[in-house]
């Protein structure tokens, strides 16, 4: 199997979503609309590792928004070090996802017909609960504990095989 990556020049910027949530945006430079990824971070919040992942995806030709879903945590340093935790409710995560998607929809580098939501670790289940009708949802790890949101299981193994 051959997989070709494009590795293009990119633009990165720190932005603020419509609801005041900070986010990191990376997209190919030069104009046009590109397949789009909402990249949700691990339990540490929006840290360098997540931004590096966004940059790698953008260099392969994607527009990537990495929102800080835990921006309301009062101690971002402790959160990033793993010394603290932020637990979101399903309604809060749904509102934050709607804000991220609305921000992307308004950006000129976004192809609104090609959007995937990708969660990692603690945010892995959010892409299931917040977008139950979206077919493009990827958990990278996490979501092992069964939970119910919107009347549906958010257990990764159950959901992947039933979707």
PDB file of C-alpha atoms in Angstrom, residues 1-158:
ATOM      1  CA  UNK A   1       0.000   0.000   0.000  1.00  0.00           C
ATOM      2  CA  UNK A   2       1.289   3.450  -0.877  1.00  0.00           C
ATOM      3  CA  UNK A   3       0.214   6.489   1.092  1.00  0.00           C
ATOM      4  CA  UNK A   4       1.236   9.886  -0.233  1.00  0.00           C
ATOM      5  CA  UNK A   5       1.376  12.846   2.120  1.00  0.00           C
ATOM      6  CA  UNK A   6       1.356  16.340   0.664  1.00  0.00           C
ATOM      7  CA  UNK A   7       3.392  18.236   3.284  1.00  0.00           C
ATOM      8  CA  UNK A   8       2.382  21.769   2.383  1.00  0.00           C
ATOM      9  CA  UNK A   9       3.222  25.149   3.888  1.00  0.00           C
ATOM     10  CA  UNK A  10       0.834  26.026   6.681  1.00  0.00           C
ATOM     11  CA  UNK A  11      -0.489  28.956   8.671  1.00  0.00           C
ATOM     12  CA  UNK A  12      -1.079  28.648  12.420  1.00  0.00           C
ATOM     13  CA  UNK A  13      -2.846  31.017  14.748  1.00  0.00           C
ATOM     14  CA  UNK A  14      -4.298  31.265  18.227  1.00  0.00           C
ATOM     15  CA  UNK A  15      -7.958  32.211  17.848  1.00  0.00           C
ATOM     16  CA  UNK A  16     -11.040  32.652  19.999  1.00  0.00           C
ATOM     17  CA  UNK A  17     -14.225  30.772  19.145  1.00  0.00           C
ATOM     18  CA  UNK A  18     -17.595  32.520  19.066  1.00  0.00           C
ATOM     19  CA  UNK A  19     -18.267  31.590  22.708  1.00  0.00           C
ATOM     20  CA  UNK A  20     -14.906  32.881  24.019  1.00  0.00           C
ATOM     21  CA  UNK A  21     -13.195  29.473  24.001  1.00  0.00           C
ATOM     22  CA  UNK A  22      -9.521  29.698  22.963  1.00  0.00           C
ATOM     23  CA  UNK A  23      -8.381  27.439  20.130  1.00  0.00           C
ATOM     24  CA  UNK A  24      -5.385  26.666  17.943  1.00  0.00           C
ATOM     25  CA  UNK A  25      -6.010  26.757  14.186  1.00  0.00           C
ATOM     26  CA  UNK A  26      -3.693  25.319  11.535  1.00  0.00           C
ATOM     27  CA  UNK A  27      -4.384  25.146   7.799  1.00  0.00           C
ATOM     28  CA  UNK A  28      -2.551  25.038   4.474  1.00  0.00           C
ATOM     29  CA  UNK A  29      -1.314  28.420   3.273  1.00  0.00           C
ATOM     30  CA  UNK A  30      -2.388  29.826  -0.064  1.00  0.00           C
ATOM     31  CA  UNK A  31      -6.153  29.775  -0.052  1.00  0.00           C
ATOM     32  CA  UNK A  32      -8.826  27.230  -0.784  1.00  0.00           C
ATOM     33  CA  UNK A  33     -11.041  24.982   1.302  1.00  0.00           C
ATOM     34  CA  UNK A  34      -9.630  21.837   2.867  1.00  0.00           C
ATOM     35  CA  UNK A  35     -11.005  18.752   4.617  1.00  0.00           C
ATOM     36  CA  UNK A  36     -11.381  19.758   8.241  1.00  0.00           C
ATOM     37  CA  UNK A  37     -10.636  18.196  11.627  1.00  0.00           C
ATOM     38  CA  UNK A  38     -11.833  19.211  15.083  1.00  0.00           C
ATOM     39  CA  UNK A  39      -8.959  17.827  17.163  1.00  0.00           C
ATOM     40  CA  UNK A  40      -9.906  17.476  20.822  1.00  0.00           C
ATOM     41  CA  UNK A  41      -7.127  17.293  23.374  1.00  0.00           C
ATOM     42  CA  UNK A  42      -6.252  14.830  26.107  1.00  0.00           C
ATOM     43  CA  UNK A  43      -6.975  15.318  29.814  1.00  0.00           C
ATOM     44  CA  UNK A  44      -4.161  17.896  30.050  1.00  0.00           C
ATOM     45  CA  UNK A  45      -6.011  20.549  28.078  1.00  0.00           C
ATOM     46  CA  UNK A  46      -4.686  22.281  24.981  1.00  0.00           C
ATOM     47  CA  UNK A  47      -0.934  21.699  25.289  1.00  0.00           C
ATOM     48  CA  UNK A  48       2.015  21.677  22.875  1.00  0.00           C
ATOM     49  CA  UNK A  49       1.487  17.997  22.028  1.00  0.00           C
ATOM     50  CA  UNK A  50      -2.020  18.671  20.697  1.00  0.00           C
ATOM     51  CA  UNK A  51      -0.811  21.700  18.746  1.00  0.00           C
ATOM     52  CA  UNK A  52       1.968  19.563  17.222  1.00  0.00           C
ATOM     53  CA  UNK A  53      -0.643  17.013  16.111  1.00  0.00           C
ATOM     54  CA  UNK A  54      -2.686  19.808  14.529  1.00  0.00           C
ATOM     55  CA  UNK A  55       0.394  21.046  12.673  1.00  0.00           C
ATOM     56  CA  UNK A  56       1.140  17.552  11.333  1.00  0.00           C
ATOM     57  CA  UNK A  57      -2.426  17.189  10.052  1.00  0.00           C
ATOM     58  CA  UNK A  58      -2.343  20.648   8.457  1.00  0.00           C
ATOM     59  CA  UNK A  59       0.913  19.795   6.656  1.00  0.00           C
ATOM     60  CA  UNK A  60      -0.956  16.869   5.124  1.00  0.00           C
ATOM     61  CA  UNK A  61      -3.576  19.225   3.689  1.00  0.00           C
ATOM     62  CA  UNK A  62      -6.199  19.589   6.425  1.00  0.00           C
ATOM     63  CA  UNK A  63      -7.682  22.550   8.243  1.00  0.00           C
ATOM     64  CA  UNK A  64      -7.438  21.688  11.944  1.00  0.00           C
ATOM     65  CA  UNK A  65      -9.083  23.377  14.907  1.00  0.00           C
ATOM     66  CA  UNK A  66      -7.849  22.320  18.351  1.00  0.00           C
ATOM     67  CA  UNK A  67     -10.178  24.022  20.847  1.00  0.00           C
ATOM     68  CA  UNK A  68      -9.349  24.242  24.550  1.00  0.00           C
ATOM     69  CA  UNK A  69     -12.378  22.443  25.949  1.00  0.00           C
ATOM     70  CA  UNK A  70     -10.999  22.873  29.489  1.00  0.00           C
ATOM     71  CA  UNK A  71     -10.396  26.623  29.272  1.00  0.00           C
ATOM     72  CA  UNK A  72     -12.654  27.265  32.282  1.00  0.00           C
ATOM     73  CA  UNK A  73     -10.305  25.359  34.605  1.00  0.00           C
ATOM     74  CA  UNK A  74      -8.830  27.932  37.009  1.00  0.00           C
ATOM     75  CA  UNK A  75      -5.268  26.495  36.967  1.00  0.00           C
ATOM     76  CA  UNK A  76      -4.150  25.646  33.428  1.00  0.00           C
ATOM     77  CA  UNK A  77      -0.585  24.924  34.628  1.00  0.00           C
ATOM     78  CA  UNK A  78      -1.723  22.247  37.096  1.00  0.00           C
ATOM     79  CA  UNK A  79      -4.044  20.818  34.459  1.00  0.00           C
ATOM     80  CA  UNK A  80      -1.238  20.597  31.874  1.00  0.00           C
ATOM     81  CA  UNK A  81       1.017  18.890  34.424  1.00  0.00           C
ATOM     82  CA  UNK A  82      -1.637  16.295  35.223  1.00  0.00           C
ATOM     83  CA  UNK A  83      -1.934  17.549  38.818  1.00  0.00           C
ATOM     84  CA  UNK A  84      -5.557  18.553  38.362  1.00  0.00           C
ATOM     85  CA  UNK A  85      -8.549  17.457  36.340  1.00  0.00           C
ATOM     86  CA  UNK A  86     -11.496  19.108  34.631  1.00  0.00           C
ATOM     87  CA  UNK A  87     -14.700  17.114  34.258  1.00  0.00           C
ATOM     88  CA  UNK A  88     -17.226  18.460  31.787  1.00  0.00           C
ATOM     89  CA  UNK A  89     -20.898  17.679  31.748  1.00  0.00           C
ATOM     90  CA  UNK A  90     -22.460  16.418  28.530  1.00  0.00           C
ATOM     91  CA  UNK A  91     -24.432  19.663  28.024  1.00  0.00           C
ATOM     92  CA  UNK A  92     -21.222  21.694  28.459  1.00  0.00           C
ATOM     93  CA  UNK A  93     -19.277  19.529  26.011  1.00  0.00           C
ATOM     94  CA  UNK A  94     -22.131  19.754  23.499  1.00  0.00           C
ATOM     95  CA  UNK A  95     -22.146  23.560  23.741  1.00  0.00           C
ATOM     96  CA  UNK A  96     -18.373  23.726  23.296  1.00  0.00           C
ATOM     97  CA  UNK A  97     -18.500  21.420  20.273  1.00  0.00           C
ATOM     98  CA  UNK A  98     -21.216  23.559  18.681  1.00  0.00           C
ATOM     99  CA  UNK A  99     -19.024  26.642  19.211  1.00  0.00           C
ATOM    100  CA  UNK A 100     -16.006  24.907  17.638  1.00  0.00           C
ATOM    101  CA  UNK A 101     -18.037  23.786  14.617  1.00  0.00           C
ATOM    102  CA  UNK A 102     -19.595  27.245  14.184  1.00  0.00           C
ATOM    103  CA  UNK A 103     -16.133  28.816  14.266  1.00  0.00           C
ATOM    104  CA  UNK A 104     -14.893  26.391  11.625  1.00  0.00           C
ATOM    105  CA  UNK A 105     -17.937  26.910   9.443  1.00  0.00           C
ATOM    106  CA  UNK A 106     -17.146  30.631   9.316  1.00  0.00           C
ATOM    107  CA  UNK A 107     -13.482  30.108   8.373  1.00  0.00           C
ATOM    108  CA  UNK A 108     -12.534  30.368   4.695  1.00  0.00           C
ATOM    109  CA  UNK A 109     -10.132  27.376   4.829  1.00  0.00           C
ATOM    110  CA  UNK A 110     -12.860  24.965   5.985  1.00  0.00           C
ATOM    111  CA  UNK A 111     -14.666  22.604   3.635  1.00  0.00           C
ATOM    112  CA  UNK A 112     -17.987  22.368   5.509  1.00  0.00           C
ATOM    113  CA  UNK A 113     -18.887  19.146   3.687  1.00  0.00           C
ATOM    114  CA  UNK A 114     -15.752  17.354   4.931  1.00  0.00           C
ATOM    115  CA  UNK A 115     -15.521  17.678   8.709  1.00  0.00           C
ATOM    116  CA  UNK A 116     -14.334  14.967  11.084  1.00  0.00           C
ATOM    117  CA  UNK A 117     -14.402  15.133  14.884  1.00  0.00           C
ATOM    118  CA  UNK A 118     -11.485  13.386  16.607  1.00  0.00           C
ATOM    119  CA  UNK A 119     -11.165  12.875  20.362  1.00  0.00           C
ATOM    120  CA  UNK A 120      -8.282  11.697  22.505  1.00  0.00           C
ATOM    121  CA  UNK A 121      -8.262  10.210  25.972  1.00  0.00           C
ATOM    122  CA  UNK A 122     -10.741  12.099  28.191  1.00  0.00           C
ATOM    123  CA  UNK A 123     -12.324  13.876  25.209  1.00  0.00           C
ATOM    124  CA  UNK A 124     -12.583  10.664  23.171  1.00  0.00           C
ATOM    125  CA  UNK A 125     -16.186  10.112  24.168  1.00  0.00           C
ATOM    126  CA  UNK A 126     -17.252  13.712  23.506  1.00  0.00           C
ATOM    127  CA  UNK A 127     -17.313  13.153  19.746  1.00  0.00           C
ATOM    128  CA  UNK A 128     -19.920  10.453  20.322  1.00  0.00           C
ATOM    129  CA  UNK A 129     -22.183  12.358  22.692  1.00  0.00           C
ATOM    130  CA  UNK A 130     -22.012  15.763  21.016  1.00  0.00           C
ATOM    131  CA  UNK A 131     -22.513  14.754  17.399  1.00  0.00           C
ATOM    132  CA  UNK A 132     -24.681  11.611  17.365  1.00  0.00           C
ATOM    133  CA  UNK A 133     -25.632  12.050  13.695  1.00  0.00           C
ATOM    134  CA  UNK A 134     -22.113  12.793  12.415  1.00  0.00           C
ATOM    135  CA  UNK A 135     -20.658   9.711  10.725  1.00  0.00           C
ATOM    136  CA  UNK A 136     -17.043  10.935  10.859  1.00  0.00           C
ATOM    137  CA  UNK A 137     -15.998  10.499  14.464  1.00  0.00           C
ATOM    138  CA  UNK A 138     -12.684   9.019  15.546  1.00  0.00           C
ATOM    139  CA  UNK A 139     -11.688   7.991  19.072  1.00  0.00           C
ATOM    140  CA  UNK A 140      -7.920   7.647  19.338  1.00  0.00           C
ATOM    141  CA  UNK A 141      -7.906   6.154  22.797  1.00  0.00           C
ATOM    142  CA  UNK A 142     -10.009   6.405  25.869  1.00  0.00           C
ATOM    143  CA  UNK A 143     -13.760   6.018  26.179  1.00  0.00           C
ATOM    144  CA  UNK A 144     -13.348   2.561  27.705  1.00  0.00           C
ATOM    145  CA  UNK A 145     -15.783   3.152  30.555  1.00  0.00           C
ATOM    146  CA  UNK A 146     -19.384   2.726  29.466  1.00  0.00           C
ATOM    147  CA  UNK A 147     -21.466   5.865  29.861  1.00  0.00           C
ATOM    148  CA  UNK A 148     -24.701   7.074  28.374  1.00  0.00           C
ATOM    149  CA  UNK A 149     -25.228  10.406  26.660  1.00  0.00           C
ATOM    150  CA  UNK A 150     -28.309  11.487  24.778  1.00  0.00           C
ATOM    151  CA  UNK A 151     -29.742   8.026  25.420  1.00  0.00           C
ATOM    152  CA  UNK A 152     -26.837   6.325  23.604  1.00  0.00           C
ATOM    153  CA  UNK A 153     -23.862   4.361  24.857  1.00  0.00           C
ATOM    154  CA  UNK A 154     -20.552   6.194  24.652  1.00  0.00           C
ATOM    155  CA  UNK A 155     -18.484   3.052  25.143  1.00  0.00           C
ATOM    156  CA  UNK A 156     -16.011   3.030  22.265  1.00  0.00           C
ATOM    157  CA  UNK A 157     -16.160  -0.693  21.569  1.00  0.00           C
ATOM    158  CA  UNK A 158     -19.951  -0.767  21.611  1.00  0.00           C
TER     159      UNK A 158
END
